[in-house]
Tab-separated table of C-alpha atoms in Angstrom:
chain	number	residue	atom	x	y	z
K	1	MET	CA	-0.008	0.026	0.019
K	2	THR	CA	1.134	3.532	-0.910
K	3	ASP	CA	0.465	6.978	0.655
K	4	ALA	CA	-2.647	7.083	-1.524
K	5	LYS	CA	-6.052	6.696	0.135
K	6	PRO	CA	-6.725	3.135	1.083
K	7	THR	CA	-9.569	1.331	-0.941
K	8	LEU	CA	-12.172	-0.596	1.046
K	9	LEU	CA	-14.518	-3.048	-0.709
K	10	TYR	CA	-17.709	-3.186	1.103
K	11	ILE	CA	-19.666	-6.314	0.312
K	12	ASP	CA	-23.345	-6.154	1.515
K	13	ASP	CA	-26.787	-6.757	-0.119
K	14	ASP	CA	-28.254	-3.655	1.764
K	15	GLU	CA	-27.910	-0.632	-0.883
K	16	ALA	CA	-28.959	1.949	1.721
K	17	LEU	CA	-26.494	0.745	4.370
K	18	GLY	CA	-23.780	0.680	1.724
K	19	ARG	CA	-24.392	4.311	0.861
K	20	LEU	CA	-24.049	5.175	4.613
K	21	VAL	CA	-20.860	3.244	4.951
K	22	SER	CA	-19.357	4.787	1.795
K	23	ARG	CA	-20.161	8.401	2.963
K	24	GLY	CA	-18.812	7.719	6.459
K	25	LEU	CA	-15.568	6.089	5.500
K	26	GLN	CA	-15.012	8.461	2.671
K	27	ARG	CA	-14.885	11.437	5.275
K	28	GLN	CA	-12.279	9.318	7.126
K	29	GLY	CA	-9.943	9.065	4.283
K	30	PHE	CA	-11.007	5.917	2.536
K	31	CYS	CA	-12.066	5.121	-1.063
K	32	VAL	CA	-15.107	2.863	-0.823
K	33	GLU	CA	-16.436	0.521	-3.473
K	34	HIS	CA	-19.778	-1.192	-2.681
K	35	VAL	CA	-21.014	-4.444	-4.286
K	36	LEU	CA	-24.259	-6.271	-3.448
K	37	SER	CA	-23.175	-9.830	-3.339
K	38	GLY	CA	-20.376	-12.273	-2.505
K	39	GLU	CA	-19.992	-13.197	-6.158
K	40	ALA	CA	-19.649	-9.614	-7.212
K	41	GLY	CA	-17.099	-8.980	-4.518
K	42	LEU	CA	-14.952	-11.817	-5.546
K	43	GLU	CA	-14.930	-10.600	-9.188
K	44	ARG	CA	-14.060	-7.043	-8.111
K	45	LEU	CA	-11.227	-8.540	-5.832
K	46	ARG	CA	-9.722	-10.409	-8.740
K	47	GLN	CA	-9.295	-7.142	-10.596
K	48	GLY	CA	-6.966	-5.954	-7.885
K	49	GLY	CA	-6.510	-2.539	-6.033
K	50	ILE	CA	-8.387	-3.550	-2.974
K	51	ASP	CA	-6.655	-2.843	0.302
K	52	VAL	CA	-9.228	-4.066	2.904
K	53	ILE	CA	-12.682	-5.781	2.823
K	54	ALA	CA	-15.745	-5.303	4.990
K	55	LEU	CA	-17.935	-8.374	4.400
K	56	ASP	CA	-21.379	-8.864	5.508
K	57	GLN	CA	-22.822	-12.397	6.650
K	58	TYR	CA	-26.332	-12.698	5.428
K	59	MET	CA	-26.537	-12.259	1.730
K	60	PRO	CA	-28.266	-14.132	-1.198
K	61	GLY	CA	-26.073	-16.518	-2.899
K	62	LEU	CA	-22.867	-16.856	-1.265
K	63	ASP	CA	-23.125	-15.891	2.296
K	64	GLY	CA	-20.383	-14.076	4.234
K	65	LEU	CA	-18.458	-17.245	5.591
K	66	GLU	CA	-18.702	-18.819	2.089
K	67	THR	CA	-17.241	-15.717	0.450
K	68	LEU	CA	-14.578	-15.336	3.155
K	69	GLU	CA	-13.509	-18.986	2.253
K	70	GLN	CA	-13.018	-18.065	-1.308
K	71	ILE	CA	-11.152	-14.718	-0.516
K	72	GLN	CA	-8.727	-16.693	1.541
K	73	ALA	CA	-8.082	-19.091	-1.265
K	74	ILE	CA	-6.901	-16.018	-3.446
K	75	PRO	CA	-2.993	-15.593	-3.297
K	76	ASP	CA	-2.015	-12.659	-0.772
K	77	PRO	CA	-5.688	-11.659	-0.027
K	78	PRO	CA	-6.354	-8.161	1.607
K	79	PRO	CA	-7.492	-8.142	5.337
K	80	VAL	CA	-11.079	-8.807	5.947
K	81	VAL	CA	-13.390	-7.110	8.728
K	82	PHE	CA	-16.344	-9.407	9.158
K	83	VAL	CA	-19.706	-7.529	9.579
K	84	THR	CA	-23.125	-8.883	10.644
K	85	ALA	CA	-26.373	-7.893	12.422
K	86	SER	CA	-26.220	-11.200	14.249
K	87	GLN	CA	-25.495	-11.314	17.967
K	88	ASP	CA	-24.539	-14.892	17.721
K	89	SER	CA	-20.852	-15.253	18.952
K	90	LYS	CA	-20.483	-18.477	17.091
K	91	ILE	CA	-20.414	-16.628	13.700
K	92	ALA	CA	-17.622	-14.391	15.118
K	93	VAL	CA	-15.527	-17.351	16.311
K	94	THR	CA	-16.165	-19.210	12.902
K	95	ALA	CA	-15.149	-16.056	10.868
K	96	LEU	CA	-12.018	-15.324	12.843
K	97	LYS	CA	-10.984	-18.960	12.624
K	98	ALA	CA	-11.622	-18.765	8.787
K	99	GLY	CA	-9.143	-15.973	8.448
K	100	ALA	CA	-11.050	-12.608	9.273
K	101	ASP	CA	-8.901	-9.965	10.934
K	102	ASP	CA	-11.745	-8.520	12.970
K	103	TYR	CA	-15.550	-8.867	13.571
K	104	LEU	CA	-18.181	-6.166	14.073
K	105	VAL	CA	-21.946	-6.222	14.895
K	106	LYS	CA	-23.677	-3.718	12.577
K	107	ASP	CA	-26.935	-1.683	12.843
K	108	THR	CA	-29.237	-0.373	10.220
K	109	GLN	CA	-28.648	3.259	11.168
K	110	GLY	CA	-24.957	3.117	10.313
K	111	GLU	CA	-23.862	3.924	13.841
K	112	PHE	CA	-21.217	1.087	13.409
K	113	VAL	CA	-19.269	3.060	10.800
K	114	PRO	CA	-16.712	4.736	13.184
K	115	LEU	CA	-16.096	1.220	14.733
K	116	LEU	CA	-15.616	-0.062	11.141
K	117	GLN	CA	-13.224	2.584	10.311
K	118	VAL	CA	-11.053	1.839	13.407
K	119	ALA	CA	-11.276	-1.894	12.463
K	120	ALA	CA	-10.260	-1.274	8.851
K	121	ASP	CA	-7.436	0.876	9.917
K	122	GLN	CA	-6.300	-1.789	12.420
K	123	ALA	CA	-6.544	-4.505	9.854
K	124	LEU	CA	-4.382	-2.570	7.385
K	125	LYS	CA	-1.759	-2.043	10.033
K	126	GLN	CA	-1.700	-5.687	10.833
K	127	ALA	CA	-1.499	-6.494	7.169
K	128	MET	CA	1.533	-4.297	6.920
K	129	VAL	CA	3.125	-5.884	9.955
K	130	ARG	CA	2.471	-9.430	8.408
K	131	LYS	CA	3.867	-8.303	5.078
K	132	ALA	CA	7.020	-6.921	6.718
K	133	ARG	CA	7.428	-9.945	8.767
K	134	ASP	CA	6.926	-12.243	5.842
K	135	ASP	CA	9.334	-10.184	3.656
K	136	ALA	CA	11.914	-10.434	6.378
K	137	GLU	CA	11.503	-14.104	6.793
K	138	ALA	CA	11.685	-14.601	2.937
K	139	GLU	CA	14.902	-12.491	2.986
K	140	VAL	CA	16.281	-14.628	5.733
K	141	ARG	CA	15.390	-17.776	3.869
K	142	ALA	CA	16.905	-16.282	0.870
K	143	SER	CA	20.086	-15.459	2.607
K	144	ARG	CA	20.403	-18.942	4.035
K	145	ASP	CA	20.045	-20.375	0.700
K	146	ARG	CA	22.772	-18.045	-0.755
K	147	TYR	CA	24.822	-18.824	2.285
K	148	ALA	CA	24.322	-22.625	1.720
K	149	ALA	CA	25.143	-22.217	-2.063
K	150	LEU	CA	28.325	-20.291	-1.292
K	151	ALA	CA	29.200	-22.841	1.527
K	152	ALA	CA	28.706	-25.834	-1.004
K	153	GLU	CA	30.772	-23.941	-3.652
K	154	ARG	CA	33.515	-23.200	-1.025
K	155	GLU	CA	33.589	-26.732	-0.139
K	156	MET	CA	33.765	-28.073	-3.760
K	157	LEU	CA	36.614	-25.516	-4.309
K	158	LEU	CA	38.562	-26.584	-1.268
K	159	ARG	CA	38.110	-30.203	-2.229
K	160	GLU	CA	39.355	-29.538	-5.650
K	161	VAL	CA	42.414	-27.452	-4.379
K	162	ASN	CA	43.226	-30.308	-1.822
K	163	HIS	CA	42.897	-32.892	-4.762
K	164	ARG	CA	45.286	-30.868	-6.811
K	165	VAL	CA	47.686	-30.272	-3.945
K	166	GLY	CA	47.670	-33.844	-2.974
K	167	ASN	CA	48.431	-34.960	-6.500
K	168	SER	CA	51.112	-32.499	-6.818
K	169	LEU	CA	52.853	-33.650	-3.661
K	170	GLN	CA	52.402	-37.267	-4.444
K	171	ILE	CA	54.177	-36.529	-7.862
K	172	ILE	CA	57.046	-34.955	-5.973
K	173	ALA	CA	57.268	-37.857	-3.583
K	174	SER	CA	57.364	-40.254	-6.481
K	175	LEU	CA	60.037	-38.271	-8.246
K	176	LEU	CA	62.005	-38.266	-4.965
K	177	HIS	CA	61.654	-42.009	-4.691
K	178	LEU	CA	62.889	-42.479	-8.312
K	179	GLN	CA	65.728	-40.323	-7.576
K	180	ALA	CA	66.734	-42.124	-4.433
K	181	SER	CA	66.316	-45.503	-6.076
K	182	SER	CA	68.744	-44.394	-8.856
K	183	SER	CA	71.300	-42.698	-6.604
K	184	LYS	CA	74.643	-44.517	-6.070
K	185	GLN	CA	75.536	-42.590	-3.000
K	186	ASP	CA	74.079	-43.708	0.289
K	187	GLU	CA	74.078	-40.299	1.806
K	188	VAL	CA	71.991	-38.913	-1.131
K	189	LYS	CA	69.689	-41.858	-1.150
K	190	ALA	CA	69.039	-41.407	2.577
K	191	ALA	CA	68.464	-37.640	2.164
K	192	LEU	CA	66.045	-38.200	-0.717
K	193	THR	CA	64.205	-40.899	1.096
K	194	ASN	CA	63.785	-38.776	4.164
K	195	ALA	CA	62.519	-35.853	2.118
K	196	MET	CA	60.116	-38.219	0.195
K	197	GLY	CA	58.684	-39.253	3.500
K	198	ARG	CA	58.107	-35.722	4.660
K	199	VAL	CA	56.359	-34.844	1.414
K	200	ALA	CA	54.271	-37.998	1.589
K	201	ALA	CA	53.084	-36.998	5.186
K	202	VAL	CA	51.756	-33.797	3.996
K	203	ALA	CA	50.171	-35.375	0.858
K	204	GLN	CA	48.263	-37.872	2.772
K	205	VAL	CA	46.577	-35.144	4.797
K	206	HIS	CA	45.315	-33.550	1.554
K	207	ARG	CA	44.362	-36.981	0.187
K	208	ARG	CA	42.308	-37.480	3.290
K	209	LEU	CA	40.630	-34.043	3.022
K	210	TYR	CA	39.488	-34.466	-0.720
K	211	THR	CA	38.265	-38.118	-0.140
K	212	SER	CA	36.439	-36.990	2.959
K	213	HIS	CA	33.035	-35.328	3.538
K	214	ASP	CA	34.525	-33.292	6.158
K	215	LEU	CA	37.219	-30.779	5.162
K	216	LYS	CA	37.814	-29.398	8.660
K	217	SER	CA	39.152	-32.558	10.304
K	218	VAL	CA	41.070	-35.750	9.590
K	219	MET	CA	40.649	-39.064	11.118
K	220	LEU	CA	44.028	-39.844	12.585
K	221	ASN	CA	43.929	-43.676	12.623
K	222	GLN	CA	42.959	-43.709	9.005
K	223	TYR	CA	45.615	-41.284	8.163
K	224	LEU	CA	48.494	-42.931	9.965
K	225	GLU	CA	47.562	-46.407	8.527
K	226	SER	CA	47.932	-44.807	4.972
K	227	LEU	CA	51.130	-42.933	5.831
K	228	LEU	CA	52.648	-46.176	7.237
K	229	GLU	CA	51.559	-47.985	4.072
K	230	ASP	CA	53.490	-45.355	2.157
K	231	LEU	CA	56.576	-45.870	4.248
K	232	ARG	CA	56.374	-49.717	3.744
K	233	ARG	CA	56.077	-49.311	-0.015
K	234	SER	CA	59.130	-47.046	-0.071
K	235	ALA	CA	61.353	-49.139	2.064
K	236	GLU	CA	64.143	-51.217	0.589
K	237	GLY	CA	64.609	-54.777	1.592
K	238	ASN	CA	61.502	-55.116	3.672
K	239	ARG	CA	63.102	-53.182	6.438
K	240	MET	CA	59.699	-51.921	7.560
K	241	SER	CA	57.874	-55.239	7.111
K	242	ARG	CA	57.383	-55.357	10.827
K	243	LEU	CA	56.036	-51.843	11.055
K	244	THR	CA	52.668	-51.822	12.899
K	245	LEU	CA	50.025	-49.455	14.044
K	246	SER	CA	47.497	-49.431	16.904
K	247	ALA	CA	45.357	-46.303	16.837
K	248	GLN	CA	42.088	-45.328	18.226
K	249	PRO	CA	39.494	-43.481	16.028
K	250	VAL	CA	40.550	-39.862	16.709
K	251	GLU	CA	39.566	-36.644	14.788
K	252	THR	CA	41.931	-33.617	14.678
K	253	ASP	CA	42.245	-30.616	12.355
K	254	PRO	CA	44.452	-30.772	9.293
K	255	ASP	CA	47.361	-28.720	10.468
K	256	ARG	CA	47.819	-30.955	13.612
K	257	ALA	CA	47.552	-34.015	11.451
K	258	VAL	CA	50.390	-32.765	9.261
K	259	ALA	CA	52.618	-32.140	12.424
K	260	ILE	CA	51.681	-35.524	13.827
K	261	GLY	CA	52.400	-37.301	10.459
K	262	ILE	CA	55.742	-35.577	9.988
K	263	ILE	CA	56.676	-36.512	13.599
K	264	VAL	CA	55.817	-40.262	12.855
K	265	ASN	CA	57.649	-40.276	9.771
K	266	GLU	CA	60.840	-38.907	11.390
K	267	LEU	CA	60.923	-41.226	14.207
K	268	VAL	CA	60.076	-44.382	12.211
K	269	MET	CA	62.798	-43.552	9.760
K	270	ASN	CA	65.040	-42.904	12.681
K	271	ALA	CA	64.249	-46.466	13.972
K	272	VAL	CA	64.912	-47.921	10.517
K	273	LYS	CA	68.198	-46.341	10.288
K	274	TYR	CA	69.599	-46.859	13.763
K	275	ALA	CA	67.646	-49.327	15.782
K	276	TYR	CA	68.584	-52.359	14.046
K	277	PRO	CA	72.229	-52.291	12.553
K	278	GLU	CA	72.102	-55.883	11.558
K	279	GLY	CA	68.788	-55.907	9.609
K	280	LYS	CA	65.132	-55.378	10.309
K	281	GLY	CA	63.109	-55.507	13.525
K	282	PRO	CA	59.656	-54.562	14.972
K	283	ILE	CA	58.657	-50.869	15.019
K	284	HIS	CA	55.374	-49.930	16.562
K	285	VAL	CA	53.270	-46.799	16.441
K	286	GLU	CA	50.520	-46.327	18.890
K	287	LEU	CA	47.859	-43.553	19.266
K	288	LYS	CA	45.429	-43.458	22.044
K	289	ALA	CA	43.034	-40.880	23.435
K	290	ASP	CA	41.944	-39.908	26.946
K	291	GLY	CA	39.379	-37.332	26.527
K	292	ASP	CA	40.888	-34.256	24.894
K	293	ASP	CA	44.355	-35.660	25.516
K	294	LEU	CA	46.282	-37.805	23.093
K	295	GLU	CA	49.213	-39.877	23.454
K	296	LEU	CA	51.447	-40.909	20.501
K	297	VAL	CA	54.038	-43.744	21.163
K	298	ILE	CA	56.815	-44.772	18.507
K	299	ALA	CA	58.814	-47.821	19.769
K	300	ASP	CA	61.335	-50.213	18.615
K	301	GLU	CA	63.270	-53.141	20.259
K	302	GLY	CA	66.626	-52.169	18.962
K	303	VAL	CA	69.843	-51.191	20.348
K	304	GLY	CA	68.280	-48.115	22.167
K	305	LEU	CA	70.627	-45.900	24.175
K	306	ASN	CA	73.547	-48.228	23.824
K	307	VAL	CA	74.007	-46.914	20.213
K	308	LYS	CA	76.643	-44.189	19.515
K	309	ALA	CA	75.652	-41.153	17.596
K	310	ASN	CA	76.105	-41.567	13.959
K	311	PRO	CA	78.910	-39.148	12.930
K	312	GLN	CA	77.131	-38.568	9.493
K	313	SER	CA	73.809	-37.454	11.141
K	314	THR	CA	72.876	-33.726	10.697
K	315	GLY	CA	70.400	-33.778	13.416
K	316	MET	CA	67.756	-32.437	10.941
K	317	GLY	CA	65.299	-35.250	11.946
K	318	GLN	CA	65.653	-34.188	15.643
K	319	ARG	CA	65.142	-30.632	14.739
K	320	ILE	CA	62.093	-31.376	12.625
K	321	VAL	CA	60.599	-33.445	15.613
K	322	SER	CA	61.123	-30.591	18.022
K	323	ALA	CA	59.619	-27.986	15.644
K	324	MET	CA	56.510	-30.130	15.043
K	325	ALA	CA	56.226	-30.971	18.768
K	326	ALA	CA	56.198	-27.224	19.474
K	327	LYS	CA	53.387	-26.806	17.003
K	328	LEU	CA	51.450	-29.364	18.849
K	329	GLU	CA	52.374	-27.859	22.284
K	330	ALA	CA	53.386	-31.502	22.892
K	331	ASP	CA	55.552	-33.005	25.834
K	332	VAL	CA	58.165	-35.263	24.277
K	333	GLU	CA	59.743	-37.903	26.504
K	334	ARG	CA	62.164	-40.892	26.004
K	335	ASP	CA	61.176	-43.925	28.136
K	336	PRO	CA	64.353	-44.774	29.967
K	337	ASN	CA	62.992	-48.107	31.050
K	338	HIS	CA	62.380	-49.399	27.612
K	339	SER	CA	65.115	-51.827	26.303
K	340	GLY	CA	65.178	-50.288	22.820
K	341	THR	CA	63.800	-46.717	21.990
K	342	ARG	CA	60.353	-45.670	22.932
K	343	MET	CA	59.281	-42.001	22.298
K	344	VAL	CA	56.144	-40.610	23.979
K	345	LEU	CA	54.403	-37.509	22.930
K	346	ARG	CA	51.516	-36.102	24.912
K	347	PHE	CA	49.400	-33.314	23.625
K	348	ARG	CA	45.887	-32.013	23.279
K	349	ARG	CA	43.535	-33.013	20.553
K	350	ALA	CA	42.941	-29.471	19.589
K	351	ASN	CA	45.163	-26.355	20.020
K	352	ALA	CA	44.263	-24.605	23.388
K	353	THR	CA	43.857	-21.181	21.480
K	354	ALA	CA	41.807	-22.720	18.775
K	355	ALA	CA	39.687	-24.535	21.141
K	356	ALA	CA	38.904	-21.574	23.078
K	357	ALA	CA	37.912	-19.310	20.148
K	358	PRO	CA	34.104	-19.119	19.442
K	359	GLU	CA	32.690	-20.617	16.241
K	360	PRO	CA	31.912	-17.887	13.721
K	361	ALA	CA	28.134	-17.116	13.403
K	362	ALA	CA	26.498	-18.074	10.016
K	363	PRO	CA	24.803	-15.250	8.366
């Protein structure tokens, strides 16, 4: 409705009363159109331009309740004030339940016209409130739909990015493996193999992300199983044939999964190189959860603390483990009572700062 005078359609078979209503409401700022039957009222309503309806109950042909029912079937109908000379409250209740906005008892002298003007004004205001509410709800639904579409597009793009990054890293790891296999120098072979394991640890996270329905978390048990399988395939002479994993189902974010995978790669490769000078032996990786705390163990049954430091070692692996442990805010311990080497890392499932941060609100 605009600032122009509102148009009221008065449906009543009483011509004299119709003239009284028209004169009275026109003085109050309404444009009034009067029709003598429910059928005529419905026909006029279909032409549009009606802001509010005053509807009599007792009319030949369609009565007021039957007309009201058909009015409510029209899309976005104007508000209706039900008007009748009957004192029967059942009619009022029935009309209000059928969709009327208000109910008035009329008289033949037109003394009800001021009350009709108040009721029509109130019905128009209520209609404006309902329209504003419906428009707001429609906008909210549209915003949610747009947000859902954007979120779906973002997820698809992230999945594609992780797929491409994972493929690229896998290609790099394969190239490093080929280079290591063809190298004649043990030092170069070892360096390339170590680099390949580190790249593969990161690639496995991206592989998990683009093959998962959840782009925000990684199942560590599945991730570690795939990572260790990569290490077994890359090892020479079956030196990792006794590499085993025992891991509980644990979820964590991708960044922490990368750090965990790199630590496992470094410590497993360290055990392969130094724990069994005479050949192969068992290497066990264990991951268990206690609430929000995780414990990661990498253990072997090798020479342990009795081995002397390798003079060719650069200490790079130890520095990487320390850096990744700091990223996890992990406590790293070496079990002095274990006959071989047993490294224990304890850390939270999620970073303390990230866990304390509130989730962003959806639009």
